PDB file of C-alpha atoms in Angstrom:
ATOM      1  CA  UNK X   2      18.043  34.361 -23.784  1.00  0.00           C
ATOM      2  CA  UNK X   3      18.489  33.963 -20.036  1.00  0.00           C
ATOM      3  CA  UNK X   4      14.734  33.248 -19.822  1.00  0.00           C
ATOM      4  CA  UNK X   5      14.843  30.861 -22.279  1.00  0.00           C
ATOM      5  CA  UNK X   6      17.447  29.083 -20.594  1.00  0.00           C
ATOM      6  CA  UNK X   7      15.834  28.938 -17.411  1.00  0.00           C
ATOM      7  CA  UNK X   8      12.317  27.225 -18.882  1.00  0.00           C
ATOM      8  CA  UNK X   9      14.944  25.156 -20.605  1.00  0.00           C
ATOM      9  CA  UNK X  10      16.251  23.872 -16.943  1.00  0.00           C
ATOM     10  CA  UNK X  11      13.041  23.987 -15.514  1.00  0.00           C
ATOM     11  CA  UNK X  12      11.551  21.860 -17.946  1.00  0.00           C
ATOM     12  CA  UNK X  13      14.510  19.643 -17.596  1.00  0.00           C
ATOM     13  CA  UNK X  14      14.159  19.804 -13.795  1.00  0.00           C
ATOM     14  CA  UNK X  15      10.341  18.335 -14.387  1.00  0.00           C
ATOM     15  CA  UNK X  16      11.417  15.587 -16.649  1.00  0.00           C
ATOM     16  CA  UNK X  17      14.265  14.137 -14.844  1.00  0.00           C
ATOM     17  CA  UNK X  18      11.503  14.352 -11.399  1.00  0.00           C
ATOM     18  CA  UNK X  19       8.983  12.446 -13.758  1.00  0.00           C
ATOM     19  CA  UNK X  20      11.776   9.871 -14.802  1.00  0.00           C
ATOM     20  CA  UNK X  21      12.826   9.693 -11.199  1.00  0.00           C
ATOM     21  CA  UNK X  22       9.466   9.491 -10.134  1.00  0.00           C
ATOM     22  CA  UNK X  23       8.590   6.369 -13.117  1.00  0.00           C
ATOM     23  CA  UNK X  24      12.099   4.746 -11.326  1.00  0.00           C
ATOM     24  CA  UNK X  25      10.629   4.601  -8.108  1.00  0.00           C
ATOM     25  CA  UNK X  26       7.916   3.145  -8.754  1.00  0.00           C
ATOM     26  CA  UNK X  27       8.706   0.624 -11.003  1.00  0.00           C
ATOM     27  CA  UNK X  28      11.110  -0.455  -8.312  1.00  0.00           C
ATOM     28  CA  UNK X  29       8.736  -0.440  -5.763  1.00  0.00           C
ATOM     29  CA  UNK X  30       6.184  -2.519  -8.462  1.00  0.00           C
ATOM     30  CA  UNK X  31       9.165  -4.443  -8.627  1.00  0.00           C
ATOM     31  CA  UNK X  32       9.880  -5.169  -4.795  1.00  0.00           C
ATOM     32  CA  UNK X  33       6.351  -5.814  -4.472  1.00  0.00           C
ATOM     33  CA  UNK X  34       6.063  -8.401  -7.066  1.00  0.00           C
ATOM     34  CA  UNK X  35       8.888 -10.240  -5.695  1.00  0.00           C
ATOM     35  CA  UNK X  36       7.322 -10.242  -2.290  1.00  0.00           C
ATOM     36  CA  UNK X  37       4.407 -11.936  -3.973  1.00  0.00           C
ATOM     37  CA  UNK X  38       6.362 -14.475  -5.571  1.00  0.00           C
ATOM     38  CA  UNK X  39       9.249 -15.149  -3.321  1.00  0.00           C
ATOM     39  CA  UNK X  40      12.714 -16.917  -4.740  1.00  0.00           C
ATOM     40  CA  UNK X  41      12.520 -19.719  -1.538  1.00  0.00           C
ATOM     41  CA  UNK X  42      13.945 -23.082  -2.189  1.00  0.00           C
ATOM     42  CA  UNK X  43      15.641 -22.168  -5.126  1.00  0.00           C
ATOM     43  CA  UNK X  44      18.674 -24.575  -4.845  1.00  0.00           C
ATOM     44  CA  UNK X  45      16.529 -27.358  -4.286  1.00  0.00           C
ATOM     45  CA  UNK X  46      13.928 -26.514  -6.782  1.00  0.00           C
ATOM     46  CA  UNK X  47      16.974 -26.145  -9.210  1.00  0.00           C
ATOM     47  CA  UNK X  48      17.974 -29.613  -8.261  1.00  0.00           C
ATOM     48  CA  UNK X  49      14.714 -31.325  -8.830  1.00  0.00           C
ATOM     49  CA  UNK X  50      13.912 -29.607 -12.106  1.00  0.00           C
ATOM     50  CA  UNK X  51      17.372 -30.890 -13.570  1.00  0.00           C
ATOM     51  CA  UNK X  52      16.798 -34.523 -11.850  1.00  0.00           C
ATOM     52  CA  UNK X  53      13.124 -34.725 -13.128  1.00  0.00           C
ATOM     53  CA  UNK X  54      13.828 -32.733 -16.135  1.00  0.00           C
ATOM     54  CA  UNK X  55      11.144 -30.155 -15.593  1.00  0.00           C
ATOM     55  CA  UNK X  56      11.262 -26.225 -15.832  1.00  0.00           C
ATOM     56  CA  UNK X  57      12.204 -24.191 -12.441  1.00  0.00           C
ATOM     57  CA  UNK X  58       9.231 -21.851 -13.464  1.00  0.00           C
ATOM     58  CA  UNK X  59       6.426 -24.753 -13.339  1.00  0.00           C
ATOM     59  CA  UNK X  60       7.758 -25.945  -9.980  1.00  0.00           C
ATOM     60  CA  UNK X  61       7.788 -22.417  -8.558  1.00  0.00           C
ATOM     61  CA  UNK X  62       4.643 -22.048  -9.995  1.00  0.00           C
ATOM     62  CA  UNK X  63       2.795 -24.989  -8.462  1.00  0.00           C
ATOM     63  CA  UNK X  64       4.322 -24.341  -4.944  1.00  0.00           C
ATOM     64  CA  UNK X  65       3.379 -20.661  -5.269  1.00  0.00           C
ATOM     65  CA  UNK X  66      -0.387 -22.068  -6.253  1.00  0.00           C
ATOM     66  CA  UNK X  67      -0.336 -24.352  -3.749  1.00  0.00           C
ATOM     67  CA  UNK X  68       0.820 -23.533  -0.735  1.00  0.00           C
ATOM     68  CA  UNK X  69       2.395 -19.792  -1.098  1.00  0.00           C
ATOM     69  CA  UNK X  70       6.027 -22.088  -0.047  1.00  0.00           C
ATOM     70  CA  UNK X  71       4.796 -23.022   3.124  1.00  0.00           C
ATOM     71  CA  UNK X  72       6.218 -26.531   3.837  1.00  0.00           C
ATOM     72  CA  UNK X  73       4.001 -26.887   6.989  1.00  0.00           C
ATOM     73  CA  UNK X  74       0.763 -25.998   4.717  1.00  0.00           C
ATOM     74  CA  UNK X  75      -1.998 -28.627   5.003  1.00  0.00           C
ATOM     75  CA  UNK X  76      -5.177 -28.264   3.132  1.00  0.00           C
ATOM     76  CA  UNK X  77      -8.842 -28.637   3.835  1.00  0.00           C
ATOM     77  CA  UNK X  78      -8.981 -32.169   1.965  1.00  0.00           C
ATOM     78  CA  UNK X  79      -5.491 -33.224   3.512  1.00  0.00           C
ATOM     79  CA  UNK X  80      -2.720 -32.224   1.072  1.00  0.00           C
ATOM     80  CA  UNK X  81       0.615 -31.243   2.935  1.00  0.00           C
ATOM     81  CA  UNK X  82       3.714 -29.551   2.366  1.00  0.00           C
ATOM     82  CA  UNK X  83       5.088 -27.293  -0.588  1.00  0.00           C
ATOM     83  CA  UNK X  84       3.684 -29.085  -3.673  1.00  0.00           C
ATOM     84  CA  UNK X  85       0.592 -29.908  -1.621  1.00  0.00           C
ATOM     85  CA  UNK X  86       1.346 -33.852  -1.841  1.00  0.00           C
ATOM     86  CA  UNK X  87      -1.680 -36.055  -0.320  1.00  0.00           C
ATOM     87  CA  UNK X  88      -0.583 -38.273   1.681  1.00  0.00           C
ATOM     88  CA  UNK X  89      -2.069 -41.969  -0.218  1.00  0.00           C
ATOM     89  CA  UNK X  90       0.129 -40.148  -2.933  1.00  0.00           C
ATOM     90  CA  UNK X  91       3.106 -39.370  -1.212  1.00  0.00           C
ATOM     91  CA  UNK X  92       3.236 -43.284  -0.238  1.00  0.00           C
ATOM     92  CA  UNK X  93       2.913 -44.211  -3.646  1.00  0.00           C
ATOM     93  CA  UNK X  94       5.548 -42.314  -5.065  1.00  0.00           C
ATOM     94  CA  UNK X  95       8.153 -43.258  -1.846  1.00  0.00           C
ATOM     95  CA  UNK X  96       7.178 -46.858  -2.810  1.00  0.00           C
ATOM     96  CA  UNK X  97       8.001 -46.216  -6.458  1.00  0.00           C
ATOM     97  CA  UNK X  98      10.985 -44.490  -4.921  1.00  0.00           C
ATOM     98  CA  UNK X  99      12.564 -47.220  -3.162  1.00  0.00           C
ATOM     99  CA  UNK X 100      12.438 -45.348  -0.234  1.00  0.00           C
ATOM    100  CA  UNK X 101      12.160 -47.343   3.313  1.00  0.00           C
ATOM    101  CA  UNK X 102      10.102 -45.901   6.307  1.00  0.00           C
ATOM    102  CA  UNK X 103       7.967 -43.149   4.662  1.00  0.00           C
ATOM    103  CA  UNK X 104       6.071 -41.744   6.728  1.00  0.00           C
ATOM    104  CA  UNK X 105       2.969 -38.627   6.514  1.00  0.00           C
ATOM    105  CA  UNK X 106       5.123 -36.388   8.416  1.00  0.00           C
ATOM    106  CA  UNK X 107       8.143 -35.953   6.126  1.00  0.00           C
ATOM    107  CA  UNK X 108       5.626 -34.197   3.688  1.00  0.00           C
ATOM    108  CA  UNK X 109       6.596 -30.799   5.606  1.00  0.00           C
ATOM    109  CA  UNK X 110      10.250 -31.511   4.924  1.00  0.00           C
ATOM    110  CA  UNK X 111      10.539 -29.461   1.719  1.00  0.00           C
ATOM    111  CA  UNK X 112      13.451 -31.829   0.693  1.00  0.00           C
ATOM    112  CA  UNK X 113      10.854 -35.045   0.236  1.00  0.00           C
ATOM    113  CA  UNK X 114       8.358 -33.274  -0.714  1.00  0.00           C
ATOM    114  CA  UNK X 115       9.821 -31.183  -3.659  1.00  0.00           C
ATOM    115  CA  UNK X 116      11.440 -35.183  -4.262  1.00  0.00           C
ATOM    116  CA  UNK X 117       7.547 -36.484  -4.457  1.00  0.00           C
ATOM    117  CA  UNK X 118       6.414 -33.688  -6.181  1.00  0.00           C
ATOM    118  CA  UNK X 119       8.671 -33.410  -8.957  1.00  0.00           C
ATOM    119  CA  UNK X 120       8.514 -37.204  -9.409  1.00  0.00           C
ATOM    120  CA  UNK X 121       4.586 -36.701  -9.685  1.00  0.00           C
ATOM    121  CA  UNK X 122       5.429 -33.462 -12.357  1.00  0.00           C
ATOM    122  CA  UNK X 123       7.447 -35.519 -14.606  1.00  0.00           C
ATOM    123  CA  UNK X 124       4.597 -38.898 -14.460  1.00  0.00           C
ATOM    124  CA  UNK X 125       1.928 -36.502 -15.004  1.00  0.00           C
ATOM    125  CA  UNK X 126       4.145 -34.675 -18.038  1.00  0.00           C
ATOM    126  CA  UNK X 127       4.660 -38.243 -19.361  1.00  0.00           C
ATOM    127  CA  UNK X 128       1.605 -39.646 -19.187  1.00  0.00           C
ATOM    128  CA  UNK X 129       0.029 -36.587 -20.916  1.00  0.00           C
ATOM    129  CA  UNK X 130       2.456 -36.287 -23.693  1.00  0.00           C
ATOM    130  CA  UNK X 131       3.700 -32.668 -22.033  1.00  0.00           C
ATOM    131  CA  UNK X 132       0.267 -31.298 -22.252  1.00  0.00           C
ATOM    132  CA  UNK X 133       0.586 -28.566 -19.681  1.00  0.00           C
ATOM    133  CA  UNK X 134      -3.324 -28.371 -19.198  1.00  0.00           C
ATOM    134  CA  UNK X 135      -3.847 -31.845 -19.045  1.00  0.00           C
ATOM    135  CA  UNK X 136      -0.284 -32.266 -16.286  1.00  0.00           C
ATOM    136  CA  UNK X 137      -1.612 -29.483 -14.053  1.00  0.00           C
ATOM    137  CA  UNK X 138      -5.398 -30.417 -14.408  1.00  0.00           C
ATOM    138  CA  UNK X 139      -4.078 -33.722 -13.105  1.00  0.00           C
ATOM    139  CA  UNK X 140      -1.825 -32.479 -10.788  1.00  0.00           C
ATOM    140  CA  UNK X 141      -5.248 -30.559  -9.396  1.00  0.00           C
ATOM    141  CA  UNK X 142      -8.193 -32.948  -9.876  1.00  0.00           C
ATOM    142  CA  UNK X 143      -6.323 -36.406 -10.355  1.00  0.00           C
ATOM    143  CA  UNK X 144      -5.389 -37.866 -13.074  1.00  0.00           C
ATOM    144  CA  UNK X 145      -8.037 -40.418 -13.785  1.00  0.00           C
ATOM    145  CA  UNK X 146     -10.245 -37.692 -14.201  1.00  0.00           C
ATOM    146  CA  UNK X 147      -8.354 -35.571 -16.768  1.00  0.00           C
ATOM    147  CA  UNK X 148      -7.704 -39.191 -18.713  1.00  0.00           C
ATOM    148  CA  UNK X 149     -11.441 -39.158 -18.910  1.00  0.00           C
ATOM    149  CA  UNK X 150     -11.849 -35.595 -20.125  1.00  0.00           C
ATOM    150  CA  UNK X 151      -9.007 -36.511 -22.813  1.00  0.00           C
ATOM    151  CA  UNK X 152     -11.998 -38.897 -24.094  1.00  0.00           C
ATOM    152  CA  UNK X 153     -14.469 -36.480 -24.683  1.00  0.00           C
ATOM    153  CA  UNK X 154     -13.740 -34.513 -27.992  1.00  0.00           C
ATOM    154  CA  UNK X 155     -16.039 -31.858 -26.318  1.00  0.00           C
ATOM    155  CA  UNK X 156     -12.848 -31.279 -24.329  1.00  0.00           C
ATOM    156  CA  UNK X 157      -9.884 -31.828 -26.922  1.00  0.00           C
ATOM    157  CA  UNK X 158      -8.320 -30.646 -29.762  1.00  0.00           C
ATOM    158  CA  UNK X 159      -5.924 -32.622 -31.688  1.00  0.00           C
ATOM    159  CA  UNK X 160      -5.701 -35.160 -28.549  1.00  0.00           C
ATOM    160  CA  UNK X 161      -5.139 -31.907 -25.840  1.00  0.00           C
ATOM    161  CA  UNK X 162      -6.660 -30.555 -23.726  1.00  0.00           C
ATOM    162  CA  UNK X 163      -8.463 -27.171 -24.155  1.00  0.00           C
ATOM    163  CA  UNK X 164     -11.515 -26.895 -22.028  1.00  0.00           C
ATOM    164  CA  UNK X 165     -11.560 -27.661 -18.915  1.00  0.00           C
ATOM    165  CA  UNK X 166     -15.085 -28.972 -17.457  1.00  0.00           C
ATOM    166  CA  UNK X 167     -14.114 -28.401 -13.656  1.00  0.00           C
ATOM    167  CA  UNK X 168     -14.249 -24.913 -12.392  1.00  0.00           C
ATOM    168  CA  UNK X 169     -11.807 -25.373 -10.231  1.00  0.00           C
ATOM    169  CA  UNK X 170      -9.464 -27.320 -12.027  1.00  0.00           C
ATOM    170  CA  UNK X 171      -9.715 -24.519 -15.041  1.00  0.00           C
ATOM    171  CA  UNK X 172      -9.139 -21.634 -12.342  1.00  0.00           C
ATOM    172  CA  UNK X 173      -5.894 -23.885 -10.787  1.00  0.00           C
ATOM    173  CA  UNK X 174      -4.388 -24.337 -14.068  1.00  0.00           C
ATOM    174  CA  UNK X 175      -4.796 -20.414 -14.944  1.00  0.00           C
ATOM    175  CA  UNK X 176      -3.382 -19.642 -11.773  1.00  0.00           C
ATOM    176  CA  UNK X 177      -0.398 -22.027 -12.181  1.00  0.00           C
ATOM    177  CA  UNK X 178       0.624 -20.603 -15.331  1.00  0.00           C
ATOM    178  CA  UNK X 179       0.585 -17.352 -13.902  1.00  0.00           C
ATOM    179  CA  UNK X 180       3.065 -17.808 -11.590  1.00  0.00           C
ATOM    180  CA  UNK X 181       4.886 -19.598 -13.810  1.00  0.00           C
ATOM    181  CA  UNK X 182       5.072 -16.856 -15.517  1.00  0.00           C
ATOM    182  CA  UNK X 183       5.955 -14.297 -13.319  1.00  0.00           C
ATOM    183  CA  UNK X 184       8.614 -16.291 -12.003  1.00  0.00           C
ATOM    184  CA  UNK X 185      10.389 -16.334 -15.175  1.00  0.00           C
ATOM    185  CA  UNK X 186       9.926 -12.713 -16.098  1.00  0.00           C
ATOM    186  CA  UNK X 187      10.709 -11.778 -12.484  1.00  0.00           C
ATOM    187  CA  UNK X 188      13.993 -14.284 -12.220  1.00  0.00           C
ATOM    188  CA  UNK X 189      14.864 -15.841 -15.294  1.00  0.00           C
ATOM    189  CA  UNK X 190      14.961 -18.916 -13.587  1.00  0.00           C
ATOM    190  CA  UNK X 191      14.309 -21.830 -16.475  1.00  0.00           C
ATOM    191  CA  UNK X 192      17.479 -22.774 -18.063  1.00  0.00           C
TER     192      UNK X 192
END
């Protein structure tokens, strides 16, 4: 009897290690994944999503895309700040915001340019009829483009769009959702 017992707590001793074991390293998988997507902004973010009525998790998931929340990010073609706004853009959208004095360098102020790129979000979301390929297509390879592709049935089904005929464009929009994704598994952060 005493030998059974003892295999009895051994084999409990093993388990509970394994289960401790699993624990660890799902919280380490855990840690890890939340270094890779990072809760920055989040205030902010929160604001613009309820001002342009968007979804925390798309915002996140564009700035994760493309800049990895760096506000003093500038790309190869030009594009500055957290949402990556070009600057011929950003004056656009400050003119269509009524706001005075805009000038290229308030791109890296994560304030304006979450403001700018929201605004674009919710054009982009409106102008494509919430078709999340066609908005982050846009949002990636202009929107001219992806109106173009919207013409081409070799592109669309019922009016959306479903391939995408730029390589990098298709690869963006897969890597957008994503972290769109993992931000709202990893936070819960849409309303």
């Amino acid at each position: 009897m005493k030998r059974k017992q003892k295999a009895q707590r051994k084999l409990w001793i093993v388990l509970m290690a394994v289960v401790l074991a699993i624990a660890v390293s799902f919280g380490i998988f855990l840690v890890a994944q939340r270094v890779s997507y990072p809760l920055k902004y989040q205030d902010q973010i929160e604001q613009m999503a309820r001002k342009y009525d968007l979804e925390p998790s798309l915002i996140f998931g564009v700035i994760h895309t493309e800049s990895r929340m760096n506000p003093q990010a500038v790309s190869p073609v030009g594009a500055v700040g957290l949402m990556q706004i070009m600057p011929d853009t950003g004056q656009g959208i400050a003119q269509k915001l009524n706001w005075e004095d805009f000038e290229e360098e308030q791109l890296k102020m994560p304030e304006k340019n979450l403001e700018l790129g929201c605004w674009y979000l919710r054009y982009l979301l409106d102008r494509f009829d919430a078709d999340i390929n066609a908005v982050l297509a846009g949002y990636n390879a202009g929107p001219n483009r992806v109106a173009q592709w919207l013409q081409n049935e070799a592109y669309t089904t019922n009016g959306k769009l479903t391939t995408i005929p730029n390589k990098d464009a298709e690869q963006y929009v897969e890597r957008v959702l994503h972290a769109k994704e993992k931000y709202q598994s990893l936070y819960k952060v849409d309303y």
